[in-house]
Amino acid sequence: MCPKRSPLDMHRRRPSPSGMTIEELDSSELAALLSAAEDAPSNIRPGEAFSVSIHLSKTFMAISFVVTSLLAFSLGCAARISILASYGQVQANYQTPRLGTNMLSTEDSRVRELSVKKLPAPTILPGKEVPYTTYTSKHFQMPGSSTSNTLHIDRSSAIPSIVKDHGTAAEENFNSSLFGQYAPNMNEHVHNSDDSGEHLPAGQHLLVDFKDVDSEFLNSEERLAQAMIELTNESKLTLLSYHCHSLVPIGVSCAGVLLESHVAFHTWPLEGVITMDLFTCGGGLLIPLLPLVRKLFGVPRVLEIDEDPKDIPEPTMLWSHKWRGFRYGYEPNAEDEEGDNHQYQCLDRWVLGKLDLDIKQPVVSTKTKFQAYDVYEVMHPQKRDIVSYQKSLGHDDSYEARNPDLFAPDRILFLDGVSQSTRYGDASYHESIVHPAMIAHNSPERVAIIGGGEGATMREVLKHTTVKKVVMIEIDDEIVGLSKQFLPEWSDCSNIEGSAKWCFDDKRADPRYEDAMAYFINNFYDADNKEDKYDVIIMDALDPNDGVEFATYLYTDDAYIQSLYNGLTESGILVVQVGEVPLSGSPPDEVGAFKNRALMLKQLEQVGFKSIHLYEEGHSGFMAPWATLVAFKDEDTRNNWYRNAAEVDIQIKRRIRKATSRTPLLRNFDGSTMMSYQITPKVFETLYCKKQFAPVECRDRKAGNRNDVYNPVVERSSRSRQSRQHNFFGNAAGKLPYRSYADADNKTFPNQVPSVYGPEKWIDKAPLFFKPGPSLATDGAILSKCE
């Protein structure tokens, strides 16, 4: 919109009829002009606005658009060329000098031309048939990549025999440095074996991270590609093709397609870091390839001028191994043709599958005639300090160097992938399954151990002065030799006065390498015993929830359990480790993973044991507290179980042999610890009352409404009256989990020793677990039946 103008303003902008502007007219001419303007008609009225429009042709608009677009495109191309030239110069500057402290220096401003490098091509291994495949690819031109190269397998000729039947001495030494003497030979594993005829949707994934690696190696596409080819060739994998990019400004990424799956890595040369992963769906194990991976990709940094070799750290390797996909019918507990199921075991879940462990060092990995035997040293960052451990390896006067045992990594024994014992849980676990029962017995002379091939259970038994003979029945004699070599502390009796350096050389030790089930059934199942009975039998064998057939027999076979009972003296005690303590939210053992434990408890009652008790130890080094079962044949030994702390300490002083050094023989067990074992975990009550058909003592039970609780002081003072009745039921308010009881109808339980696994589980099969009798009062404590 235009502003309002006067006629003079409008004529001021127009030329006069004479061709002169208004400013050039004299007064007379200007007056005449104004007079003419007033007389002439005008379509512009004062106070009205008017508009001006400009008409452009279509041709003009089209030409303008084309010219503008061409100009913008030309400017964009020029800018792109300039930017790429600058990146090319930066890349040239990184590659020209050695990748060290002066990597960011520049030499000139010339632009480096991108060139195609001559990388090694994948080749076919001798004697290996590789099927023909189709190849599809899509390349994207990105400014962050300076080179892009794709190499395909060379089918023209097979390479010479790189894969040797037997590694060189150097390779064997290197392999042993990681895995020890019993290192698995990687050449024994064929990753593309089709012998089974199965092509399962499953595989293995190996993740490896390195730091403190030579930066020049990490920025060399050629050297990295060569290392990848050597890795696949030496491990008998087939590399079909690979694709590599040198990145801007620095770094390399490569991905290789294997006949078995893939291999890939990425580098950060400035930080000295490379991360890689190898996935295969073949049958060969990947963990034995770790020494080769370390040798090929863990290249140490090269010394700079005037640099002290001590200042160059060794490359650090972190790795993780995972079983992927679905195998063997997708059943978690199913086994393959060789009886292995690595996917769901402790070794894979808590050690091999972890990438954040500061130390994960395989000590030995081998197989005996019966099982897989693995020992690993691990250090979890939340439990041990790697810096303190490194200080403990020194020879100075620091606290760490003077006490290296306090900072050493944990050492764990696995049998068929299941953890058996640990360096830091050894004392707690083995003392907990040996000494409580040994102290409860008045004078244990003959002791039998089922399993325990590593020797730690025998070590604890030999600490008792009353012991005259220890028979260890272990079916796998190779475990004894392996444990002596790789777990020497487990069977070291040198600190026991009067014993031998190696526990198995003690004159009281009698190791027998045979089937324990057959031994007891053959010798004790019939009334005519062929061997002397034992005072204590300790079963330190498979866990009840192990997914193997033998574990089921070990915990549920009628003849075997009857033989265990017959093999004990009249005051004998049976001790069985029965696996991890369940959670309160778990189903009852009868329908859960621990059904073997429930079946064994039921059978122990049926064969004649007078009392059964469960206790837990939370410092065994496992992922959960561990449960132990103790069964008594008579009342005296069960009475001894409830000694107070002072009485237990006195027995320890009398029974335990002296130590030859200042290190005490018992590191965990004492009277106070025994007091904690006397109380059955509350969770077993919770699961007991979760049964499909709730026991009578669990019906109408209201949590938190239990007024009468077991008083251990009163119980001990009246021990001679034989009127104590115990139950493991606890109190919801956190009181001592032993219930006193008598029902509301003045009916009490018989004057016998009950089982403490289930509430009032009487051996004489009394109806509803109680019989009529007089009301029982003990020092003012009314014994009432559980609500």
CSV table of C-alpha atoms in Angstrom, one decimal, residues 387-749:
chain,number,residue,atom,x,y,z
A,387,VAL,CA,45.9,-52.0,41.7
A,388,SER,CA,46.4,-53.6,45.1
A,389,TYR,CA,47.0,-57.0,43.4
A,390,GLN,CA,49.7,-55.5,41.2
A,391,LYS,CA,51.4,-53.9,44.2
A,392,SER,CA,51.3,-57.3,46.0
A,393,LEU,CA,53.5,-58.7,43.1
A,394,GLY,CA,56.3,-56.3,44.0
A,395,HIS,CA,59.2,-56.7,46.3
A,396,ASP,CA,59.0,-53.5,48.3
A,397,ASP,CA,58.0,-53.1,51.9
A,398,SER,CA,54.4,-52.2,51.2
A,399,TYR,CA,51.5,-53.9,53.0
A,400,GLU,CA,50.4,-55.5,49.8
A,401,ALA,CA,53.8,-57.0,49.0
A,402,ARG,CA,54.1,-58.4,52.6
A,403,ASN,CA,50.6,-60.0,52.4
A,404,PRO,CA,50.1,-61.1,48.8
A,405,ASP,CA,47.6,-63.8,49.7
A,406,LEU,CA,45.1,-61.1,50.7
A,407,PHE,CA,45.0,-59.6,47.2
A,408,ALA,CA,45.4,-62.6,44.9
A,409,PRO,CA,42.6,-63.4,42.5
A,410,ASP,CA,40.1,-66.0,43.3
A,411,ARG,CA,40.6,-69.5,42.0
A,412,ILE,CA,37.5,-71.5,41.1
A,413,LEU,CA,37.1,-75.2,40.4
A,414,PHE,CA,34.4,-76.3,37.9
A,415,LEU,CA,33.3,-79.8,37.1
A,416,ASP,CA,31.2,-80.1,34.0
A,417,GLY,CA,30.8,-76.3,34.2
A,418,VAL,CA,29.4,-76.4,37.8
A,419,SER,CA,31.4,-74.5,40.5
A,420,GLN,CA,32.6,-76.8,43.2
A,421,SER,CA,34.8,-74.7,45.5
A,422,THR,CA,36.7,-71.4,45.5
A,423,ARG,CA,39.9,-70.2,47.0
A,424,TYR,CA,38.2,-67.6,49.2
A,425,GLY,CA,35.2,-69.9,50.0
A,426,ASP,CA,37.2,-73.1,50.6
A,427,ALA,CA,37.5,-72.8,54.4
A,428,SER,CA,33.9,-71.7,54.9
A,429,TYR,CA,32.4,-74.3,52.8
A,430,HIS,CA,34.5,-77.4,53.8
A,431,GLU,CA,34.5,-76.5,57.5
A,432,SER,CA,30.7,-76.1,57.4
A,433,ILE,CA,30.1,-79.6,56.1
A,434,VAL,CA,32.7,-81.4,58.3
A,435,HIS,CA,33.1,-79.9,61.7
A,436,PRO,CA,29.4,-79.4,62.9
A,437,ALA,CA,28.7,-83.1,62.6
A,438,MET,CA,32.1,-84.1,63.8
A,439,ILE,CA,31.8,-82.0,67.0
A,440,ALA,CA,28.2,-83.2,67.6
A,441,HIS,CA,29.5,-86.8,67.6
A,442,ASN,CA,31.0,-87.9,70.9
A,443,SER,CA,34.1,-89.6,69.4
A,444,PRO,CA,34.1,-90.0,65.6
A,445,GLU,CA,36.8,-92.6,64.7
A,446,ARG,CA,35.8,-93.9,61.2
A,447,VAL,CA,34.7,-91.3,58.6
A,448,ALA,CA,33.6,-91.9,55.0
A,449,ILE,CA,33.7,-89.2,52.4
A,450,ILE,CA,31.7,-89.6,49.2
A,451,GLY,CA,33.3,-87.5,46.4
A,452,GLY,CA,35.7,-84.7,47.5
A,453,GLY,CA,38.4,-85.6,45.1
A,454,GLU,CA,40.1,-82.2,45.5
A,455,GLY,CA,41.0,-83.2,49.0
A,456,ALA,CA,39.7,-80.3,51.1
A,457,THR,CA,37.0,-82.4,52.8
A,458,MET,CA,39.6,-85.0,53.9
A,459,ARG,CA,41.9,-82.2,55.0
A,460,GLU,CA,39.2,-81.0,57.5
A,461,VAL,CA,38.4,-84.5,58.8
A,462,LEU,CA,42.1,-85.1,59.5
A,463,LYS,CA,42.2,-82.2,61.8
A,464,HIS,CA,40.3,-84.2,64.5
A,465,THR,CA,42.4,-86.1,67.1
A,466,THR,CA,39.7,-88.8,67.4
A,467,VAL,CA,39.8,-89.9,63.8
A,468,LYS,CA,41.6,-93.2,63.1
A,469,LYS,CA,40.6,-93.8,59.5
A,470,VAL,CA,39.2,-91.7,56.6
A,471,VAL,CA,37.8,-93.5,53.6
A,472,MET,CA,37.3,-91.3,50.6
A,473,ILE,CA,35.3,-92.9,47.8
A,474,GLU,CA,35.9,-91.0,44.5
A,475,ILE,CA,35.2,-92.5,41.1
A,476,ASP,CA,37.4,-90.1,39.2
A,477,ASP,CA,41.1,-90.7,40.2
A,478,GLU,CA,42.3,-88.1,37.7
A,479,ILE,CA,40.7,-85.3,39.7
A,480,VAL,CA,42.9,-86.1,42.7
A,481,GLY,CA,46.1,-85.7,40.6
A,482,LEU,CA,44.8,-82.5,38.8
A,483,SER,CA,43.8,-80.9,42.1
A,484,LYS,CA,47.2,-81.7,43.6
A,485,GLN,CA,48.8,-79.8,40.8
A,486,PHE,CA,46.5,-76.9,40.3
A,487,LEU,CA,44.7,-76.6,43.7
A,488,PRO,CA,47.5,-77.5,46.1
A,489,GLU,CA,46.0,-75.6,49.0
A,490,TRP,CA,42.9,-77.8,49.0
A,491,SER,CA,44.9,-80.9,50.0
A,492,ASP,CA,47.7,-79.3,52.0
A,493,CYS,CA,48.0,-80.9,55.4
A,494,SER,CA,51.4,-79.5,56.3
A,495,ASN,CA,49.9,-77.2,58.9
A,496,ILE,CA,48.3,-80.1,60.8
A,497,GLU,CA,50.6,-81.6,63.5
A,498,GLY,CA,51.3,-85.2,62.9
A,499,SER,CA,49.9,-85.3,59.4
A,500,ALA,CA,51.7,-85.3,56.0
A,501,LYS,CA,52.4,-82.5,53.6
A,502,TRP,CA,49.9,-83.9,51.1
A,503,CYS,CA,46.7,-85.1,52.9
A,504,PHE,CA,46.5,-88.3,50.8
A,505,ASP,CA,49.8,-89.4,52.3
A,506,ASP,CA,48.5,-89.2,55.8
A,507,LYS,CA,48.5,-92.7,57.3
A,508,ARG,CA,44.9,-92.3,58.3
A,509,ALA,CA,43.8,-91.6,54.8
A,510,ASP,CA,42.4,-94.4,52.7
A,511,PRO,CA,41.4,-93.1,49.2
A,512,ARG,CA,39.4,-95.5,47.0
A,513,TYR,CA,38.7,-94.8,43.4
A,514,GLU,CA,35.4,-96.6,42.7
A,515,ASP,CA,31.7,-95.9,42.4
A,516,ALA,CA,30.5,-94.8,45.9
A,517,MET,CA,26.9,-96.0,45.2
A,518,ALA,CA,28.1,-99.5,44.4
A,519,TYR,CA,30.5,-99.4,47.4
A,520,PHE,CA,27.8,-98.7,49.9
A,521,ILE,CA,25.2,-101.0,48.3
A,522,ASN,CA,27.6,-103.9,48.1
A,523,ASN,CA,28.9,-103.5,51.6
A,524,PHE,CA,25.9,-102.3,53.7
A,525,TYR,CA,22.6,-102.9,51.9
A,526,ASP,CA,22.2,-106.4,53.4
A,527,ALA,CA,22.2,-107.0,57.1
A,528,ASP,CA,25.5,-108.9,56.8
A,529,ASN,CA,27.8,-105.9,56.6
A,530,LYS,CA,31.1,-106.6,54.8
A,531,GLU,CA,32.9,-103.6,56.3
A,532,ASP,CA,33.0,-101.8,59.6
A,533,LYS,CA,30.4,-99.1,60.0
A,534,TYR,CA,31.2,-95.4,60.0
A,535,ASP,CA,30.6,-92.8,62.7
A,536,VAL,CA,30.1,-90.0,60.2
A,537,ILE,CA,29.4,-90.2,56.5
A,538,ILE,CA,29.9,-87.0,54.4
A,539,MET,CA,28.4,-86.8,50.9
A,540,ASP,CA,30.2,-84.0,49.1
A,541,ALA,CA,29.2,-85.0,45.6
A,542,LEU,CA,27.0,-83.6,42.8
A,543,ASP,CA,24.3,-81.0,43.5
A,544,PRO,CA,20.7,-82.3,43.7
A,545,ASN,CA,19.7,-79.9,40.9
A,546,ASP,CA,22.4,-81.0,38.5
A,547,GLY,CA,20.8,-81.9,35.2
A,548,VAL,CA,22.5,-85.3,35.0
A,549,GLU,CA,21.0,-88.7,35.5
A,550,PHE,CA,23.6,-89.8,38.1
A,551,ALA,CA,22.6,-86.9,40.4
A,552,THR,CA,19.1,-88.2,40.5
A,553,TYR,CA,20.3,-91.7,41.5
A,554,LEU,CA,22.6,-90.2,44.1
A,555,TYR,CA,19.8,-88.4,45.9
A,556,THR,CA,16.8,-90.7,45.3
A,557,ASP,CA,17.9,-94.3,45.0
A,558,ASP,CA,16.2,-96.4,47.7
A,559,ALA,CA,18.9,-99.0,47.9
A,560,TYR,CA,21.7,-96.4,48.2
A,561,ILE,CA,20.0,-94.3,50.9
A,562,GLN,CA,19.2,-97.5,52.9
A,563,SER,CA,22.8,-98.5,52.6
A,564,LEU,CA,23.9,-95.1,53.9
A,565,TYR,CA,21.7,-95.6,57.0
A,566,ASN,CA,23.0,-99.2,57.5
A,567,GLY,CA,26.6,-98.0,57.1
A,568,LEU,CA,26.4,-95.8,60.1
A,569,THR,CA,26.9,-96.9,63.7
A,570,GLU,CA,24.0,-96.5,66.2
A,571,SER,CA,25.1,-93.0,67.0
A,572,GLY,CA,26.1,-92.2,63.4
A,573,ILE,CA,25.5,-88.9,61.6
A,574,LEU,CA,24.9,-88.4,57.9
A,575,VAL,CA,26.0,-85.1,56.3
A,576,VAL,CA,24.9,-84.1,52.7
A,577,GLN,CA,25.4,-80.9,50.8
A,578,VAL,CA,22.0,-80.3,49.2
A,579,GLY,CA,22.6,-77.3,47.0
A,580,GLU,CA,21.8,-73.6,47.2
A,581,VAL,CA,19.3,-72.2,49.7
A,582,PRO,CA,16.0,-71.3,47.8
A,583,LEU,CA,14.4,-67.9,47.8
A,584,SER,CA,11.2,-67.3,49.6
A,585,GLY,CA,9.5,-66.7,46.3
A,586,SER,CA,10.5,-70.1,44.9
A,587,PRO,CA,8.1,-73.0,44.5
A,588,PRO,CA,8.3,-75.9,46.9
A,589,ASP,CA,11.1,-78.3,46.3
A,590,GLU,CA,8.7,-81.0,45.3
A,591,VAL,CA,7.7,-79.2,42.1
A,592,GLY,CA,10.8,-77.1,41.4
A,593,ALA,CA,14.4,-77.6,40.4
A,594,PHE,CA,15.2,-79.2,43.7
A,595,LYS,CA,12.8,-82.1,43.7
A,596,ASN,CA,15.7,-84.5,44.3
A,597,ARG,CA,16.3,-82.7,47.6
A,598,ALA,CA,12.7,-83.2,48.6
A,599,LEU,CA,12.7,-86.8,47.6
A,600,MET,CA,15.9,-87.5,49.6
A,601,LEU,CA,14.5,-85.9,52.7
A,602,LYS,CA,11.4,-88.0,52.5
A,603,GLN,CA,13.4,-91.2,52.1
A,604,LEU,CA,15.8,-90.4,54.9
A,605,GLU,CA,12.7,-90.3,57.2
A,606,GLN,CA,11.5,-93.6,55.9
A,607,VAL,CA,14.7,-95.5,56.4
A,608,GLY,CA,14.9,-94.7,60.1
A,609,PHE,CA,16.7,-91.4,60.9
A,610,LYS,CA,15.3,-89.9,64.1
A,611,SER,CA,16.0,-86.3,63.3
A,612,ILE,CA,16.9,-84.3,60.2
A,613,HIS,CA,18.2,-80.7,60.2
A,614,LEU,CA,19.0,-78.2,57.5
A,615,TYR,CA,21.4,-75.3,57.9
A,616,GLU,CA,23.1,-72.8,55.6
A,617,GLU,CA,26.5,-71.2,55.1
A,618,GLY,CA,26.6,-67.9,53.2
A,619,HIS,CA,30.4,-67.6,52.7
A,620,SER,CA,31.1,-70.6,50.5
A,621,GLY,CA,32.1,-68.4,47.5
A,622,PHE,CA,29.0,-69.4,45.5
A,623,MET,CA,26.4,-67.2,44.0
A,624,ALA,CA,23.9,-68.1,46.8
A,625,PRO,CA,24.1,-69.4,50.4
A,626,TRP,CA,24.6,-73.1,50.5
A,627,ALA,CA,22.5,-75.6,52.4
A,628,THR,CA,23.7,-78.7,54.2
A,629,LEU,CA,21.6,-81.5,55.6
A,630,VAL,CA,22.5,-83.4,58.8
A,631,ALA,CA,20.6,-86.6,59.9
A,632,PHE,CA,20.9,-88.2,63.3
A,633,LYS,CA,20.3,-91.8,64.2
A,634,ASP,CA,20.0,-91.3,68.0
A,635,GLU,CA,19.1,-88.6,70.5
A,636,ASP,CA,22.5,-88.1,72.1
A,637,THR,CA,24.2,-86.8,69.0
A,638,ARG,CA,21.2,-84.6,68.3
A,639,ASN,CA,21.5,-83.2,71.8
A,640,ASN,CA,25.1,-82.4,71.2
A,641,TRP,CA,24.1,-80.4,68.1
A,642,TYR,CA,22.5,-77.8,70.4
A,643,ARG,CA,25.5,-77.1,72.6
A,644,ASN,CA,26.1,-73.5,73.4
A,645,ALA,CA,29.0,-71.5,71.9
A,646,ALA,CA,31.2,-72.1,75.0
A,647,GLU,CA,30.6,-75.8,75.0
A,648,VAL,CA,31.4,-76.0,71.3
A,649,ASP,CA,34.6,-74.0,71.7
A,650,ILE,CA,35.7,-76.4,74.5
A,651,GLN,CA,35.1,-79.3,72.2
A,652,ILE,CA,37.2,-77.6,69.5
A,653,LYS,CA,40.0,-77.1,71.9
A,654,ARG,CA,39.9,-80.8,72.9
A,655,ARG,CA,39.4,-82.3,69.5
A,656,ILE,CA,41.3,-80.2,66.9
A,657,ARG,CA,45.0,-81.0,66.5
A,658,LYS,CA,47.6,-78.3,66.9
A,659,ALA,CA,48.9,-76.3,64.0
A,660,THR,CA,52.6,-76.4,63.0
A,661,SER,CA,52.6,-72.7,62.3
A,662,ARG,CA,50.9,-69.6,63.7
A,663,THR,CA,48.1,-69.9,61.2
A,664,PRO,CA,45.0,-71.4,63.0
A,665,LEU,CA,43.6,-74.6,61.6
A,666,LEU,CA,40.0,-73.4,61.7
A,667,ARG,CA,39.5,-70.2,59.8
A,668,ASN,CA,35.7,-70.0,59.9
A,669,PHE,CA,34.2,-72.5,62.3
A,670,ASP,CA,33.8,-71.8,66.1
A,671,GLY,CA,31.1,-71.9,68.7
A,672,SER,CA,29.4,-68.7,67.5
A,673,THR,CA,29.3,-70.1,64.0
A,674,MET,CA,27.9,-73.4,65.3
A,675,MET,CA,25.1,-71.4,67.0
A,676,SER,CA,24.0,-70.0,63.6
A,677,TYR,CA,23.9,-73.5,62.1
A,678,GLN,CA,21.5,-74.6,64.8
A,679,ILE,CA,18.8,-72.4,63.3
A,680,THR,CA,17.2,-73.7,60.1
A,681,PRO,CA,16.6,-70.9,57.5
A,682,LYS,CA,13.2,-69.4,57.6
A,683,VAL,CA,12.8,-69.9,53.9
A,684,PHE,CA,12.5,-73.7,54.3
A,685,GLU,CA,9.4,-73.2,56.5
A,686,THR,CA,7.9,-70.9,53.8
A,687,LEU,CA,8.5,-73.4,51.1
A,688,TYR,CA,7.2,-76.3,53.2
A,689,CYS,CA,3.9,-74.6,53.7
A,690,LYS,CA,3.6,-73.9,49.9
A,691,LYS,CA,2.9,-77.5,49.1
A,692,GLN,CA,-0.1,-78.2,47.0
A,693,PHE,CA,-1.8,-79.9,50.0
A,694,ALA,CA,-0.7,-77.7,52.9
A,695,PRO,CA,0.4,-79.8,56.0
A,696,VAL,CA,-1.9,-79.6,58.9
A,697,GLU,CA,0.6,-77.6,60.9
A,698,CYS,CA,0.6,-74.9,58.2
A,699,ARG,CA,-3.2,-74.5,58.0
A,700,ASP,CA,-4.7,-71.3,59.3
A,701,ARG,CA,-1.3,-70.1,60.2
A,702,LYS,CA,-1.2,-66.3,60.5
A,703,ALA,CA,2.2,-64.7,60.0
A,704,GLY,CA,3.2,-62.4,62.9
A,705,ASN,CA,0.7,-64.0,65.3
A,706,ARG,CA,3.0,-66.3,67.1
A,707,ASN,CA,3.4,-65.5,70.8
A,708,ASP,CA,5.4,-68.5,71.9
A,709,VAL,CA,8.8,-68.9,70.5
A,710,TYR,CA,11.6,-71.3,71.2
A,711,ASN,CA,13.9,-70.2,74.1
A,712,PRO,CA,17.3,-71.7,73.5
A,713,VAL,CA,18.4,-70.9,77.1
A,714,VAL,CA,15.5,-72.8,78.6
A,715,GLU,CA,16.0,-75.6,76.1
A,716,ARG,CA,19.6,-76.1,77.1
A,717,SER,CA,18.8,-76.1,80.8
A,718,SER,CA,16.2,-78.8,80.4
A,719,ARG,CA,18.1,-81.0,78.0
A,720,SER,CA,18.3,-84.0,80.3
A,721,ARG,CA,14.5,-84.1,80.7
A,722,GLN,CA,14.1,-85.5,77.2
A,723,SER,CA,11.0,-83.2,76.9
A,724,ARG,CA,12.3,-80.8,74.4
A,725,GLN,CA,10.4,-80.8,71.1
A,726,HIS,CA,11.7,-78.6,68.3
A,727,ASN,CA,10.4,-77.2,65.1
A,728,PHE,CA,12.2,-75.0,62.6
A,729,PHE,CA,9.2,-72.7,62.3
A,730,GLY,CA,10.3,-69.1,62.7
A,731,ASN,CA,8.7,-65.9,63.8
A,732,ALA,CA,7.6,-63.3,61.3
A,733,ALA,CA,8.9,-60.5,63.6
A,734,GLY,CA,12.4,-61.9,63.2
A,735,LYS,CA,12.7,-63.9,66.5
A,736,LEU,CA,14.6,-67.1,66.8
A,737,PRO,CA,13.1,-69.5,64.3
A,738,TYR,CA,12.4,-72.4,66.7
A,739,ARG,CA,8.7,-72.8,67.7
A,740,SER,CA,7.6,-74.3,70.9
A,741,TYR,CA,4.3,-76.1,70.6
A,742,ALA,CA,1.4,-77.9,72.1
A,743,ASP,CA,-2.0,-77.8,70.6
A,744,ALA,CA,-5.1,-76.0,72.0
A,745,ASP,CA,-6.7,-79.2,73.0
A,746,ASN,CA,-3.9,-80.0,75.5
A,747,LYS,CA,-2.5,-82.6,73.0
A,748,THR,CA,1.3,-82.7,72.9
A,749,PHE,CA,3.8,-84.6,70.8
